[in-house]
Structure formats: C-alpha cells, structure tokens
C-alpha cells in the first residue's frame, strides 16, 4: 500500500492512497499496531557481499482412512550466496496420489516431480538484492537487511555455513 504518514508525539498516522487510515504507536523502539509490532532494520550497504544459504520447504497431504483418494505435494529450494558475488542452488517439487474403490482397494495413482538448478550473480543496492541468472534472467528485487546481527533476504534468515 502507498500513502503518506504524519508523526504527532508518539503516534504515527498512516493515510493510504485508497483512503483508508491507520495509527501506530511508537513504544519500546518499535511501532505498535495492536496485533503487530514493527522494529527498525538496517539495509545492507550498496555493494555488500554475503555468504550463506536461504532455504525453504513445504509439504501437504490429503486423504486418510476410508478416503477414496489420498496424496500430497511437496516443494523445497535453497540458494547459496558466495562472497565473490555469485550464487547457486536448486528447487524441486513433487506430487503423488492414489485412487481407491471405496472398499480398501487401490484403482490407480500418479506421481510427478521436477528439479531445477539455478546460478548467477547477485548485487546489493538501495537495501535490495537482485539476482541475475547465467541465462540473463533477473529475479524481482528482494529486501535485504540486518536485524540484530542476522541477515535477512525477504523473510528468510541467511544461514551461515
């Protein structure tokens, strides 16, 4: 959301472009919005080099005892960054399922999966990290910042080797 803000005392009033408004209270070094407290972070300086890995995984399943179909999906990815300005990694996904006749017998099923590697160079500028793959494609920029000594890319903490 875009808009403007005004600080009065310990209150920050937000006015969004769509006409909605909100108020945050400054307390304990952060901005409290009721259910969420926002804390300041330090963007990494332009030209910074990082070292470590970000990773994610997800899995979900469906079905159960007596179900006429069961299955699931999973995804995982990792990207490792190096001090020389390069990165590499891979991502994979899979899905599977089986179909039953309602009396405990299996009548069919499927399984599928894919794996993809990626590598290239990264650059840090204006608090953002951009990755350009060896094939020339560029990722959308992501926030990169230091929060209490830990480096984050988006919402993922950089795990040091």
mmCIF file of C-alpha atoms in Angstrom:
data_model
loop_
_atom_site.group_PDB
_atom_site.id
_atom_site.type_symbol
_atom_site.label_atom_id
_atom_site.label_comp_id
_atom_site.label_asym_id
_atom_site.label_seq_id
_atom_site.Cartn_x
_atom_site.Cartn_y
_atom_site.Cartn_z
ATOM 1 C CA UNK A 1 0.000 0.000 0.000
ATOM 2 C CA UNK A 2 1.130 3.520 -0.748
ATOM 3 C CA UNK A 3 0.261 6.729 1.040
ATOM 4 C CA UNK A 4 1.556 9.301 3.470
ATOM 5 C CA UNK A 5 2.292 9.460 7.176
ATOM 6 C CA UNK A 6 2.381 12.096 9.913
ATOM 7 C CA UNK A 7 4.103 11.858 13.299
ATOM 8 C CA UNK A 8 2.451 13.550 16.269
ATOM 9 C CA UNK A 9 4.006 12.859 19.658
ATOM 10 C CA UNK A 10 4.387 9.079 19.913
ATOM 11 C CA UNK A 11 1.766 8.333 17.246
ATOM 12 C CA UNK A 12 2.300 7.702 13.533
ATOM 13 C CA UNK A 13 -0.861 8.266 11.460
ATOM 14 C CA UNK A 14 -0.923 6.496 8.099
ATOM 15 C CA UNK A 15 -3.136 7.648 5.217
ATOM 16 C CA UNK A 16 -3.242 5.126 2.365
ATOM 17 C CA UNK A 17 -3.837 6.036 -1.276
ATOM 18 C CA UNK A 18 -7.152 4.128 -1.212
ATOM 19 C CA UNK A 19 -8.490 6.444 1.544
ATOM 20 C CA UNK A 20 -8.043 4.073 4.489
ATOM 21 C CA UNK A 21 -6.189 5.288 7.581
ATOM 22 C CA UNK A 22 -4.352 3.591 10.415
ATOM 23 C CA UNK A 23 -2.424 4.581 13.532
ATOM 24 C CA UNK A 24 0.707 3.109 15.086
ATOM 25 C CA UNK A 25 2.162 3.931 18.497
ATOM 26 C CA UNK A 26 5.909 4.328 18.995
ATOM 27 C CA UNK A 27 6.991 2.257 22.005
ATOM 28 C CA UNK A 28 9.925 0.086 23.088
ATOM 29 C CA UNK A 29 11.939 1.020 19.989
ATOM 30 C CA UNK A 30 9.248 -0.119 17.553
ATOM 31 C CA UNK A 31 5.898 0.807 16.055
ATOM 32 C CA UNK A 32 2.969 -0.993 17.686
ATOM 33 C CA UNK A 33 -0.145 -1.553 15.589
ATOM 34 C CA UNK A 34 -2.095 -3.615 18.112
ATOM 35 C CA UNK A 35 -1.536 -7.154 16.836
ATOM 36 C CA UNK A 36 1.903 -6.445 15.341
ATOM 37 C CA UNK A 37 4.980 -4.509 16.392
ATOM 38 C CA UNK A 38 7.355 -3.322 13.681
ATOM 39 C CA UNK A 39 11.031 -2.867 14.554
ATOM 40 C CA UNK A 40 13.609 -0.904 12.575
ATOM 41 C CA UNK A 41 16.139 -2.804 10.491
ATOM 42 C CA UNK A 42 19.379 -1.739 8.775
ATOM 43 C CA UNK A 43 19.549 -2.175 4.994
ATOM 44 C CA UNK A 44 22.846 -3.688 3.858
ATOM 45 C CA UNK A 45 25.202 -1.130 2.291
ATOM 46 C CA UNK A 46 25.440 -0.931 -1.501
ATOM 47 C CA UNK A 47 27.968 -3.410 -2.884
ATOM 48 C CA UNK A 48 27.877 -5.703 0.177
ATOM 49 C CA UNK A 49 28.937 -9.314 -0.316
ATOM 50 C CA UNK A 50 27.253 -12.056 1.689
ATOM 51 C CA UNK A 51 27.939 -15.699 2.428
ATOM 52 C CA UNK A 52 25.364 -18.284 3.436
ATOM 53 C CA UNK A 53 22.216 -20.093 2.379
ATOM 54 C CA UNK A 54 18.496 -19.417 2.395
ATOM 55 C CA UNK A 55 16.159 -22.392 2.144
ATOM 56 C CA UNK A 56 12.501 -23.260 2.332
ATOM 57 C CA UNK A 57 10.310 -26.346 2.232
ATOM 58 C CA UNK A 58 6.604 -27.112 2.220
ATOM 59 C CA UNK A 59 4.593 -30.325 2.330
ATOM 60 C CA UNK A 60 0.895 -31.060 2.425
ATOM 61 C CA UNK A 61 -1.205 -34.184 2.210
ATOM 62 C CA UNK A 62 -4.822 -35.205 1.887
ATOM 63 C CA UNK A 63 -6.935 -38.291 2.412
ATOM 64 C CA UNK A 64 -6.954 -40.755 5.264
ATOM 65 C CA UNK A 65 -8.621 -43.943 6.473
ATOM 66 C CA UNK A 66 -11.584 -44.729 4.236
ATOM 67 C CA UNK A 67 -10.807 -41.950 1.762
ATOM 68 C CA UNK A 68 -11.340 -42.677 -1.924
ATOM 69 C CA UNK A 69 -8.222 -40.662 -2.775
ATOM 70 C CA UNK A 70 -5.021 -39.823 -0.953
ATOM 71 C CA UNK A 71 -1.924 -37.887 -1.915
ATOM 72 C CA UNK A 72 0.221 -34.891 -1.313
ATOM 73 C CA UNK A 73 2.588 -32.260 -2.631
ATOM 74 C CA UNK A 74 5.987 -31.028 -1.517
ATOM 75 C CA UNK A 75 8.421 -28.309 -2.558
ATOM 76 C CA UNK A 76 11.884 -27.337 -1.399
ATOM 77 C CA UNK A 77 14.518 -24.889 -2.502
ATOM 78 C CA UNK A 78 17.847 -23.494 -1.436
ATOM 79 C CA UNK A 79 20.132 -20.747 -2.687
ATOM 80 C CA UNK A 80 23.727 -20.353 -1.517
ATOM 81 C CA UNK A 81 25.432 -16.970 -1.794
ATOM 82 C CA UNK A 82 29.211 -16.539 -2.013
ATOM 83 C CA UNK A 83 31.476 -13.594 -1.117
ATOM 84 C CA UNK A 84 32.599 -13.257 -4.767
ATOM 85 C CA UNK A 85 29.102 -12.079 -5.803
ATOM 86 C CA UNK A 86 27.870 -15.408 -7.178
ATOM 87 C CA UNK A 87 25.076 -17.736 -6.105
ATOM 88 C CA UNK A 88 23.784 -21.203 -6.947
ATOM 89 C CA UNK A 89 21.074 -23.552 -5.768
ATOM 90 C CA UNK A 90 18.173 -25.690 -6.782
ATOM 91 C CA UNK A 91 14.468 -26.175 -6.287
ATOM 92 C CA UNK A 92 12.319 -29.262 -6.547
ATOM 93 C CA UNK A 93 8.681 -30.172 -6.334
ATOM 94 C CA UNK A 94 6.695 -33.383 -6.357
ATOM 95 C CA UNK A 95 3.137 -34.595 -6.112
ATOM 96 C CA UNK A 96 1.559 -38.003 -5.765
ATOM 97 C CA UNK A 97 -1.831 -39.531 -5.353
ATOM 98 C CA UNK A 98 -3.757 -42.771 -5.366
ATOM 99 C CA UNK A 99 -7.386 -43.553 -6.024
ATOM 100 C CA UNK A 100 -9.456 -46.175 -4.281
ATOM 101 C CA UNK A 101 -12.592 -48.140 -4.958
ATOM 102 C CA UNK A 102 -14.149 -47.285 -1.594
ATOM 103 C CA UNK A 103 -13.616 -50.816 -0.265
ATOM 104 C CA UNK A 104 -9.917 -50.540 0.536
ATOM 105 C CA UNK A 105 -8.606 -51.382 -2.933
ATOM 106 C CA UNK A 106 -6.384 -49.095 -4.994
ATOM 107 C CA UNK A 107 -7.585 -48.472 -8.544
ATOM 108 C CA UNK A 108 -4.815 -46.171 -9.767
ATOM 109 C CA UNK A 109 -2.404 -43.450 -8.932
ATOM 110 C CA UNK A 110 0.110 -40.924 -10.150
ATOM 111 C CA UNK A 111 3.422 -39.353 -9.226
ATOM 112 C CA UNK A 112 5.236 -36.403 -10.755
ATOM 113 C CA UNK A 113 8.242 -34.313 -9.887
ATOM 114 C CA UNK A 114 10.644 -31.724 -11.168
ATOM 115 C CA UNK A 115 14.028 -30.313 -10.249
ATOM 116 C CA UNK A 116 15.668 -27.118 -11.425
ATOM 117 C CA UNK A 117 19.130 -25.708 -10.758
ATOM 118 C CA UNK A 118 19.977 -22.029 -10.806
ATOM 119 C CA UNK A 119 23.193 -19.998 -10.691
ATOM 120 C CA UNK A 120 24.371 -16.489 -11.459
ATOM 121 C CA UNK A 121 25.498 -13.224 -9.880
ATOM 122 C CA UNK A 122 23.868 -11.011 -7.253
ATOM 123 C CA UNK A 123 24.078 -7.310 -6.490
ATOM 124 C CA UNK A 124 23.023 -5.378 -3.383
ATOM 125 C CA UNK A 125 21.895 -1.769 -3.824
ATOM 126 C CA UNK A 126 19.403 0.522 -2.049
ATOM 127 C CA UNK A 127 18.567 -2.173 0.528
ATOM 128 C CA UNK A 128 17.606 -4.658 -2.197
ATOM 129 C CA UNK A 129 19.266 -7.782 -3.578
ATOM 130 C CA UNK A 130 18.838 -8.629 -7.254
ATOM 131 C CA UNK A 131 19.881 -11.926 -8.803
ATOM 132 C CA UNK A 132 20.814 -12.242 -12.482
ATOM 133 C CA UNK A 133 20.960 -15.856 -13.635
ATOM 134 C CA UNK A 134 23.640 -17.081 -16.024
ATOM 135 C CA UNK A 135 20.995 -17.179 -18.768
ATOM 136 C CA UNK A 136 20.370 -13.428 -18.280
ATOM 137 C CA UNK A 137 17.023 -13.594 -16.483
ATOM 138 C CA UNK A 138 16.701 -11.371 -13.430
ATOM 139 C CA UNK A 139 14.685 -12.004 -10.280
ATOM 140 C CA UNK A 140 12.462 -9.391 -8.704
ATOM 141 C CA UNK A 141 14.464 -7.407 -6.140
ATOM 142 C CA UNK A 142 14.034 -8.501 -2.520
ATOM 143 C CA UNK A 143 14.663 -6.590 0.692
ATOM 144 C CA UNK A 144 17.981 -7.444 2.325
ATOM 145 C CA UNK A 145 18.685 -6.184 5.819
ATOM 146 C CA UNK A 146 20.456 -6.749 9.110
ATOM 147 C CA UNK A 147 18.281 -7.279 12.162
ATOM 148 C CA UNK A 148 20.182 -7.731 15.416
ATOM 149 C CA UNK A 149 23.218 -9.207 13.623
ATOM 150 C CA UNK A 150 21.253 -11.634 11.413
ATOM 151 C CA UNK A 151 20.941 -11.001 7.676
ATOM 152 C CA UNK A 152 17.516 -11.499 6.111
ATOM 153 C CA UNK A 153 16.506 -11.744 2.464
ATOM 154 C CA UNK A 154 12.798 -11.053 2.466
ATOM 155 C CA UNK A 155 11.529 -13.129 5.378
ATOM 156 C CA UNK A 156 14.276 -15.751 5.210
ATOM 157 C CA UNK A 157 17.304 -15.645 7.506
ATOM 158 C CA UNK A 158 20.657 -16.213 5.807
ATOM 159 C CA UNK A 159 22.166 -19.334 7.388
ATOM 160 C CA UNK A 160 25.933 -19.049 7.644
ATOM 161 C CA UNK A 161 27.971 -22.128 6.750
#
